[in-house]
PDB file of C-alpha atoms in Angstrom:
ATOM      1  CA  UNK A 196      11.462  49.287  -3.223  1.00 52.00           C
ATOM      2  CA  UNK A 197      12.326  45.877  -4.695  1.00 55.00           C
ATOM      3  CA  UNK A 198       9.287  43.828  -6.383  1.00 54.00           C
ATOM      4  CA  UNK A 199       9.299  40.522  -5.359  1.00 51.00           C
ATOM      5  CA  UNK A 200      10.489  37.840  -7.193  1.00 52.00           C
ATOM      6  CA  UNK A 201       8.305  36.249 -10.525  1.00 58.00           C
ATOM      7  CA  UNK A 202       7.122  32.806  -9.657  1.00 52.00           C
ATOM      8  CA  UNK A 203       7.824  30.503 -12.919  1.00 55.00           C
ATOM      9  CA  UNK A 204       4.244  29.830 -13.901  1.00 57.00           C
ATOM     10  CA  UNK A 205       5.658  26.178 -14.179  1.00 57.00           C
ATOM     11  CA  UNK A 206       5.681  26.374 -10.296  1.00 59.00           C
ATOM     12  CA  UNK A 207       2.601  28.587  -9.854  1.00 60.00           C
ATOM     13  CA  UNK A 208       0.625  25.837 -11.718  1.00 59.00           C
ATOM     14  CA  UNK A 209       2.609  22.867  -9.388  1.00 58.00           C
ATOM     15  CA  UNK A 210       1.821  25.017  -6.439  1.00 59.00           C
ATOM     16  CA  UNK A 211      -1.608  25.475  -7.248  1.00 58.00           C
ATOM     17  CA  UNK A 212      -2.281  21.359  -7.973  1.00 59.00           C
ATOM     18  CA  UNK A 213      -0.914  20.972  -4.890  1.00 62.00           C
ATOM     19  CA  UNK A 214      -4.217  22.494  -3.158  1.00 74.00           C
ATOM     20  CA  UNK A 215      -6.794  20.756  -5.428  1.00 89.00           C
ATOM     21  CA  UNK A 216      -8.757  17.479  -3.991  1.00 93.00           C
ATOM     22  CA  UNK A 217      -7.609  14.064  -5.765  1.00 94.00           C
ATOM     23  CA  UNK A 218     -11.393  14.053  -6.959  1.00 93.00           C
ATOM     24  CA  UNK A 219     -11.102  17.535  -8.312  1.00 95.00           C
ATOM     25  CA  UNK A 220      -7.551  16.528  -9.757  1.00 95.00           C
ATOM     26  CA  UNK A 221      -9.163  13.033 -11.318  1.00 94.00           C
ATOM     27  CA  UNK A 222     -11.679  15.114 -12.566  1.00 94.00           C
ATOM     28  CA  UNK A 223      -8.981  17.788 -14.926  1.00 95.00           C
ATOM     29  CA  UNK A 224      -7.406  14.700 -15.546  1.00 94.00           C
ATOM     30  CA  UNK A 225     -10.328  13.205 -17.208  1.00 94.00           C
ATOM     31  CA  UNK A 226     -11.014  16.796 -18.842  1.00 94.00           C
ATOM     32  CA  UNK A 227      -7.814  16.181 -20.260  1.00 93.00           C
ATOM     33  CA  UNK A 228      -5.307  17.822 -18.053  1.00 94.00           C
ATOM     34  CA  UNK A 229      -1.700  16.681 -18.683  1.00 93.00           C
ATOM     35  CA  UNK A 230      -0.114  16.824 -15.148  1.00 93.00           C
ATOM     36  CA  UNK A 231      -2.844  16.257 -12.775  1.00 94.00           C
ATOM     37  CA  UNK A 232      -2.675  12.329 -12.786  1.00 95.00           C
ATOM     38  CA  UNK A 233       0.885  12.577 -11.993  1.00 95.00           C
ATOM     39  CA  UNK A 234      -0.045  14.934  -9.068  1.00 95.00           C
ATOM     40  CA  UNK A 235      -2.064  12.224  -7.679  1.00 95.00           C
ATOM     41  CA  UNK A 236       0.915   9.238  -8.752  1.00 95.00           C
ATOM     42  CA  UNK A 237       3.502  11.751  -6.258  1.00 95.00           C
ATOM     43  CA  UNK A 238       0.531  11.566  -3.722  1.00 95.00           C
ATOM     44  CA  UNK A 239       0.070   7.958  -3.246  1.00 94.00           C
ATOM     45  CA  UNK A 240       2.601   6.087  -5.248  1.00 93.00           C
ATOM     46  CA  UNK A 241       4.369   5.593  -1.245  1.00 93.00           C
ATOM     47  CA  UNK A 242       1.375   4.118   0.291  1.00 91.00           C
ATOM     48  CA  UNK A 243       0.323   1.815  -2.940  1.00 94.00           C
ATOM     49  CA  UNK A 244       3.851   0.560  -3.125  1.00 92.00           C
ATOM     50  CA  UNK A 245       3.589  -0.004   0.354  1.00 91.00           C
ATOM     51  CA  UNK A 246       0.445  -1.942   0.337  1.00 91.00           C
ATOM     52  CA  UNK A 247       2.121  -3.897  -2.804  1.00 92.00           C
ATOM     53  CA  UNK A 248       5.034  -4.844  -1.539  1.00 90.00           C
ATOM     54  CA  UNK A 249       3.504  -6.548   2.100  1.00 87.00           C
ATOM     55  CA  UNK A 250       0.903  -8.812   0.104  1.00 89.00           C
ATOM     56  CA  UNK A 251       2.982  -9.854  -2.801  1.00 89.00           C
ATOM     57  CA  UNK A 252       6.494  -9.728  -0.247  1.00 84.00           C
ATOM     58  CA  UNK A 253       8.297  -9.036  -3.381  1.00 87.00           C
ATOM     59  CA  UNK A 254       9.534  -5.946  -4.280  1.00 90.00           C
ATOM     60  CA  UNK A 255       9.886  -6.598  -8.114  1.00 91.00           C
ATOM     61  CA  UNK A 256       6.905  -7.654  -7.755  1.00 91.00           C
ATOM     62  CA  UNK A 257       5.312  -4.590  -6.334  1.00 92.00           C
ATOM     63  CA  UNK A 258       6.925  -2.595  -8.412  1.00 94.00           C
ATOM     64  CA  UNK A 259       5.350  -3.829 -11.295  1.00 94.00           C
ATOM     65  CA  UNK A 260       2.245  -4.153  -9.858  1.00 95.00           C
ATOM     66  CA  UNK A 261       2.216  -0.793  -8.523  1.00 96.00           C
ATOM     67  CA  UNK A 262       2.529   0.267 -12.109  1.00 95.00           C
ATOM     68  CA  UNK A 263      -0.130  -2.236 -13.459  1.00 95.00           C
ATOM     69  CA  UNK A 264      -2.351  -0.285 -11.288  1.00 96.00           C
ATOM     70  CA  UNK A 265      -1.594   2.914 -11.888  1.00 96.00           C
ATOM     71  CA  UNK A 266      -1.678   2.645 -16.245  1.00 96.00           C
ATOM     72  CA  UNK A 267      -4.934   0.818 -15.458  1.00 95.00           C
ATOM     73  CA  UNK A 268      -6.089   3.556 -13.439  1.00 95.00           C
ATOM     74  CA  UNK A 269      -5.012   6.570 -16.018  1.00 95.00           C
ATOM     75  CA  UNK A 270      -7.353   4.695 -18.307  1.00 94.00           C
ATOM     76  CA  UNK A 271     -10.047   3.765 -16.197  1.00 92.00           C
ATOM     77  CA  UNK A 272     -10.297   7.395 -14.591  1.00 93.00           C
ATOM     78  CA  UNK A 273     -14.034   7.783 -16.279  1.00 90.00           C
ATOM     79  CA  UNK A 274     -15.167   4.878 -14.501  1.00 88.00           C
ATOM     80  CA  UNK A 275     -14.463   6.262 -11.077  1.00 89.00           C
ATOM     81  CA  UNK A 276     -18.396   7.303  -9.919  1.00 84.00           C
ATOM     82  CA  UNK A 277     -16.968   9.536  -6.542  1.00 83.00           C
ATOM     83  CA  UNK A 278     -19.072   6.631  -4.254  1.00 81.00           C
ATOM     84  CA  UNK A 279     -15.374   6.550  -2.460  1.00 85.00           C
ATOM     85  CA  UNK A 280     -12.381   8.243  -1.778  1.00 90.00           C
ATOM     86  CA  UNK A 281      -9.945   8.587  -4.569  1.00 92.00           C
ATOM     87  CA  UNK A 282      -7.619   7.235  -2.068  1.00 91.00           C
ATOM     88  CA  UNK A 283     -10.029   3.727  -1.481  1.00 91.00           C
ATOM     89  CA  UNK A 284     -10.796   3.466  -5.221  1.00 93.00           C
ATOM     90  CA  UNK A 285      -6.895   3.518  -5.859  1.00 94.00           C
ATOM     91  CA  UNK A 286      -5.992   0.950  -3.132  1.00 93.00           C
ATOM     92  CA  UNK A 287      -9.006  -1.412  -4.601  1.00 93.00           C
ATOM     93  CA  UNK A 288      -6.920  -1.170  -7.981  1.00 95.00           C
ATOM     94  CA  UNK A 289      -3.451  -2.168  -6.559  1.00 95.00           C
ATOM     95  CA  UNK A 290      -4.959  -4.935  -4.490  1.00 93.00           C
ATOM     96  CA  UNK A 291      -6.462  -6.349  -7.568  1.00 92.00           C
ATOM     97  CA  UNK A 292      -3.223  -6.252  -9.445  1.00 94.00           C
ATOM     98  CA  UNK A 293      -1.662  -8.133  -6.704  1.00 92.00           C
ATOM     99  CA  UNK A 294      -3.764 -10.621  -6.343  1.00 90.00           C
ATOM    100  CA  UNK A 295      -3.651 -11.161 -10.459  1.00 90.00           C
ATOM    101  CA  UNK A 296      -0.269 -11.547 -10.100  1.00 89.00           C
ATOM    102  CA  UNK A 297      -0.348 -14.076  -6.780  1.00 86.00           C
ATOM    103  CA  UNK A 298      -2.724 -16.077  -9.017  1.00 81.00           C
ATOM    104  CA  UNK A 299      -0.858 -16.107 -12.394  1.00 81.00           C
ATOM    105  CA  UNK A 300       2.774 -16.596 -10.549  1.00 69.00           C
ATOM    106  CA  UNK A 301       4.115 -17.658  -8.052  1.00 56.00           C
ATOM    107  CA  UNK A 302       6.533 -14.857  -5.927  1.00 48.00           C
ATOM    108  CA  UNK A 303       9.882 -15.795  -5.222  1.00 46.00           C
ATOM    109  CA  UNK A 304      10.884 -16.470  -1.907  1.00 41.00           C
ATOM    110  CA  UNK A 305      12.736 -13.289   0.106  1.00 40.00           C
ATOM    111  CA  UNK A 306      16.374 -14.762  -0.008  1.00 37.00           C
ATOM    112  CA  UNK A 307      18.031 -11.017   1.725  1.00 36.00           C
ATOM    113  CA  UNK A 308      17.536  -7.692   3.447  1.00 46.00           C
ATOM    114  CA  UNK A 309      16.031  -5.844  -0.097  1.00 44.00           C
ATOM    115  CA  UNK A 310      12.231  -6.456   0.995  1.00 40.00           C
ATOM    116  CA  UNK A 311      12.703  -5.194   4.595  1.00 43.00           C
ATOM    117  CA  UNK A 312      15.222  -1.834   3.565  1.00 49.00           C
ATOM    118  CA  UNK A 313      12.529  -1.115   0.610  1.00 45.00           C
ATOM    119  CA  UNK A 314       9.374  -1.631   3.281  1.00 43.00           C
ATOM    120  CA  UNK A 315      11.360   0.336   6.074  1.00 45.00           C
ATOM    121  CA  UNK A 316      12.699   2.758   4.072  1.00 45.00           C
ATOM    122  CA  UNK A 317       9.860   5.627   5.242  1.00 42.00           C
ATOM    123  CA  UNK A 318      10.028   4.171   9.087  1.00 42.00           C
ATOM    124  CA  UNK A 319      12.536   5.082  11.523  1.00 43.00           C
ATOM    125  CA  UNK A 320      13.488   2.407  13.498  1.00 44.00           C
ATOM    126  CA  UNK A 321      15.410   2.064  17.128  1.00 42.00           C
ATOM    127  CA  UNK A 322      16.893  -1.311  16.730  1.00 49.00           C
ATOM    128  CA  UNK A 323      16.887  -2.184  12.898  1.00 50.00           C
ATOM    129  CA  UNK A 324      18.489  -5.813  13.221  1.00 54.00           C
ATOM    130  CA  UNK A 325      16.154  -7.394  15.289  1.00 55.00           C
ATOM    131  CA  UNK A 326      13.341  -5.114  13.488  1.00 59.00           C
ATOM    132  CA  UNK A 327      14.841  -6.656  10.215  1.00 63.00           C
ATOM    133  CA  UNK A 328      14.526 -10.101  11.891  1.00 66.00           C
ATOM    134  CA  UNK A 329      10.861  -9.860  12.965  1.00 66.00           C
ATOM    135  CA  UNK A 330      10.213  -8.199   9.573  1.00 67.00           C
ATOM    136  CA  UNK A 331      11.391 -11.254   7.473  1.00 72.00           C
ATOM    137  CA  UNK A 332       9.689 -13.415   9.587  1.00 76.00           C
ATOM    138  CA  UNK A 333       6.487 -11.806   9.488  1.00 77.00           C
ATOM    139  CA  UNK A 334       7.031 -11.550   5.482  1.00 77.00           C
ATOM    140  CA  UNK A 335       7.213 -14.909   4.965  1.00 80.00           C
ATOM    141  CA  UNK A 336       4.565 -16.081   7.044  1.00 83.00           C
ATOM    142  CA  UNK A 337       2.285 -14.090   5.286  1.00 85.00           C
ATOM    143  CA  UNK A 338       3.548 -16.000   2.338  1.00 84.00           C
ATOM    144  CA  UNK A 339       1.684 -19.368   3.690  1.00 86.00           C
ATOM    145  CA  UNK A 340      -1.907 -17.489   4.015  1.00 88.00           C
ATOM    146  CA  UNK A 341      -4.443 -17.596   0.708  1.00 90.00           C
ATOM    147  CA  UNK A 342      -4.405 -14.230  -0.937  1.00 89.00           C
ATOM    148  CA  UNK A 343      -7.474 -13.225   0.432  1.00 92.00           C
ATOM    149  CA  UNK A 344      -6.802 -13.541   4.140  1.00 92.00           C
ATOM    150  CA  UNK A 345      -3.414 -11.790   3.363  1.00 91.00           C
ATOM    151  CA  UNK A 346      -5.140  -8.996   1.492  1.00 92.00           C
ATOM    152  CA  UNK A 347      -7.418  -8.104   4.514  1.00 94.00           C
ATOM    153  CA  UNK A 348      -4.285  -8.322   7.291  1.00 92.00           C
ATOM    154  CA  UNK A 349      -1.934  -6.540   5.253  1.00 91.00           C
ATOM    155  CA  UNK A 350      -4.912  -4.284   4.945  1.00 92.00           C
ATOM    156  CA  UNK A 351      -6.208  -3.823   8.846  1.00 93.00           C
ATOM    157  CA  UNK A 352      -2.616  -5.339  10.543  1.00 89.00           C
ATOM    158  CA  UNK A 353      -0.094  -3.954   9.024  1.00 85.00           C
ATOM    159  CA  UNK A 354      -1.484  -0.789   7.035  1.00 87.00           C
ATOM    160  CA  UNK A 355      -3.837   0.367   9.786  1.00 88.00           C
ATOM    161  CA  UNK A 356      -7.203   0.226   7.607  1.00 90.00           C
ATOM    162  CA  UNK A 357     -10.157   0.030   9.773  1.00 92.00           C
ATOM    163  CA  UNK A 358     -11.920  -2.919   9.045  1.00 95.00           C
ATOM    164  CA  UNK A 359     -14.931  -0.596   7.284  1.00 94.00           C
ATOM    165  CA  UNK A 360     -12.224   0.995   4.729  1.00 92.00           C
ATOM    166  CA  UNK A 361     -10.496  -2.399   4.304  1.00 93.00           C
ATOM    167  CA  UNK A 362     -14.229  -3.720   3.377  1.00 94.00           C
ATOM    168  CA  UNK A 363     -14.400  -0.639   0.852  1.00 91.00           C
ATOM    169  CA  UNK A 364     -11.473  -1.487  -0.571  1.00 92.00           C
ATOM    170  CA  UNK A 365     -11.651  -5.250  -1.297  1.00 92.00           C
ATOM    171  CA  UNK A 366     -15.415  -4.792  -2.142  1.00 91.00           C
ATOM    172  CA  UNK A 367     -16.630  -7.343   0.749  1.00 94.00           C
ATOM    173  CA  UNK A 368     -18.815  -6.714   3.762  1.00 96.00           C
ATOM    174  CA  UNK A 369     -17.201  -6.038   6.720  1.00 96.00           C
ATOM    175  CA  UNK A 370     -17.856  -9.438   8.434  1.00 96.00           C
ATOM    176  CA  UNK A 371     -15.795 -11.100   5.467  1.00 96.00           C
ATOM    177  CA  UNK A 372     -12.896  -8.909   6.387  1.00 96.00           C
ATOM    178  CA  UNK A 373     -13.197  -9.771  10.428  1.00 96.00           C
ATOM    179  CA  UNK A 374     -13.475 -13.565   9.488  1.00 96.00           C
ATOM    180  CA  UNK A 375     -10.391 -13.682   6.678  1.00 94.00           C
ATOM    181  CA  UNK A 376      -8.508 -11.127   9.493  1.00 94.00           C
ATOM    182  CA  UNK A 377      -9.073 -13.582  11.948  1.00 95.00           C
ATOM    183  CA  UNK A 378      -8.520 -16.947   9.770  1.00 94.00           C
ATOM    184  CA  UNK A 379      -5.409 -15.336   8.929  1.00 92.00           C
ATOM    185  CA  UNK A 380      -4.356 -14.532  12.567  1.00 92.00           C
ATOM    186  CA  UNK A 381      -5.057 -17.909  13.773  1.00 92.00           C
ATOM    187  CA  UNK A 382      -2.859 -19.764  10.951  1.00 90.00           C
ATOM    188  CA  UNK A 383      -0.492 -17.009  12.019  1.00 87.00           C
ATOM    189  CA  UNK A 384      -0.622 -17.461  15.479  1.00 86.00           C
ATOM    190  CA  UNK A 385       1.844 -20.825  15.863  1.00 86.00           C
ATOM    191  CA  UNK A 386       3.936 -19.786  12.965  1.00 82.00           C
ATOM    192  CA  UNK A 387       4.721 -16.579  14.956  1.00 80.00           C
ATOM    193  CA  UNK A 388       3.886 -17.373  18.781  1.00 77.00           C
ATOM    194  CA  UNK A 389       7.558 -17.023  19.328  1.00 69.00           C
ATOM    195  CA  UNK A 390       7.543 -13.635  18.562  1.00 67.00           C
ATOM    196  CA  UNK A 391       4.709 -12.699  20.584  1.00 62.00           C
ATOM    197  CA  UNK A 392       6.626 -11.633  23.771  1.00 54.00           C
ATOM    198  CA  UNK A 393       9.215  -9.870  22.229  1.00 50.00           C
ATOM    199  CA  UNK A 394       9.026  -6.077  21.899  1.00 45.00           C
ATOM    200  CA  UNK A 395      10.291  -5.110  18.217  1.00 44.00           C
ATOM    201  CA  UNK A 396       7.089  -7.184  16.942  1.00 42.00           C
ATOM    202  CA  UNK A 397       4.769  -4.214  18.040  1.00 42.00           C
ATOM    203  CA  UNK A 398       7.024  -1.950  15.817  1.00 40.00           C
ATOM    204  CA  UNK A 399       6.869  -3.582  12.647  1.00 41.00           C
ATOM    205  CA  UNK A 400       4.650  -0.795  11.109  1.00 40.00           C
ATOM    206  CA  UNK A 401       3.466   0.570   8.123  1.00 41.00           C
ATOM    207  CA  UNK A 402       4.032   4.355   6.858  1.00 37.00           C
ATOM    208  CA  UNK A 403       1.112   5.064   8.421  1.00 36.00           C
ATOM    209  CA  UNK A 404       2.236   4.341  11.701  1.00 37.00           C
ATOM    210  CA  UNK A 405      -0.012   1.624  12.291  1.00 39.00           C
ATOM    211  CA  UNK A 406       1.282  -1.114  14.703  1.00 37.00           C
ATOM    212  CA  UNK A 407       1.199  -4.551  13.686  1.00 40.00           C
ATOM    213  CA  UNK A 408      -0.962  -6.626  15.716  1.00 45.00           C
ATOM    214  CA  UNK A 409       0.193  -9.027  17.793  1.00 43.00           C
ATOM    215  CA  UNK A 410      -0.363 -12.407  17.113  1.00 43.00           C
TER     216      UNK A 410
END
């Protein structure tokens, strides 16, 4: 009778991170673990860039401040106190570091397709050139809202937060996130109202599958 095959322990141990909590994971990390903050980097680095790259519309950018946020969170692991998910504390660091940047700088303008093929790349689409379209449009008329009304619609609109987790994340009471969402949506509203009737608008989504409300 054959044995079965040795697992590398390399693997075993990959295997096995792949079960712990992000808490628990945080938590080795801190202890002084070397692979379980890049366990929780593979985990989220998707939805974080995500999140970066529809408030700062920028994918350089997001890029580096996806990785602002994540160096800032290796170091500040000990400060996490478990009042939230790993998940919320994580998004509250990313936002941060965009909004840092959309204060110190000012983003360039999208002048191609690289934005919408890096923000679409996890979302199938049915009709990608008028989704393209819509999503450029959108993009840049997020551009023309202060940071902090774009922070809560990228946050409830686009990434399908509810508007208690977006409060969590941005550290504001709800009601400030259901007055910037709808300050936001009514600066949006004539920059957009020609998109309102058109089907691919209610497809713009985020990787979570949240639809982007209409305008």
């Amino acid at each position: 009778m054959n044995s079965p095959p040795e697992i590398p322990p390399a693997a075993e141990q990959q295997a096995a991170r792949a079960l712990v909590s992000d808490a628990d994971l945080l938590t080795r990390h801190i202890a002084g673990d070397p692979h379980a903050f890049s366990e929780i980097v593979k985990r989220h680095r998707d939805r974080m860039w995500a999140v970066a790259l529809r408030t700062l519309g920028d994918p350089d950018e997001a890029a580096d401040a996806v990785q602002d946020a994540f160096v800032s969170a290796y170091r500040k692991a000990g400060s996490f106190r478990g009042e939230a998910a790993v998940t919320t504390w994580l998004h509250r660091i990313v936002v941060n570091a965009c909004l840092d940047r959309m204060r110190r700088k000012s983003v360039r303008p999208v002048a191609d397709d690289e934005l919408v093929e890096a923000a679409e790349r996890d979302a199938p689409v049915l009709d990608q050139t008028a989704e393209r379209e819509v999503s450029m449009e959108v993009s840049a008329a997020l551009k023309l809202l202060p940071s902090d009304q774009r922070a809560a619609l990228v946050l409830v609109d686009m990434m399908g937060y509810s508007v208690d987790d977006a409060a969590q994340v941005l550290e504001v009471p709800s009601g400030t996130v259901k007055s910037r969402c709808a300050r936001g949506r009514a600066k949006l509203a004539p920059i957009l109202s020609h998109l309102r009737n058109r089907s691919d608008l209610s497809r713009v989504s985020s990787a979570k599958g949240a639809e982007l409300r209409d305008v």
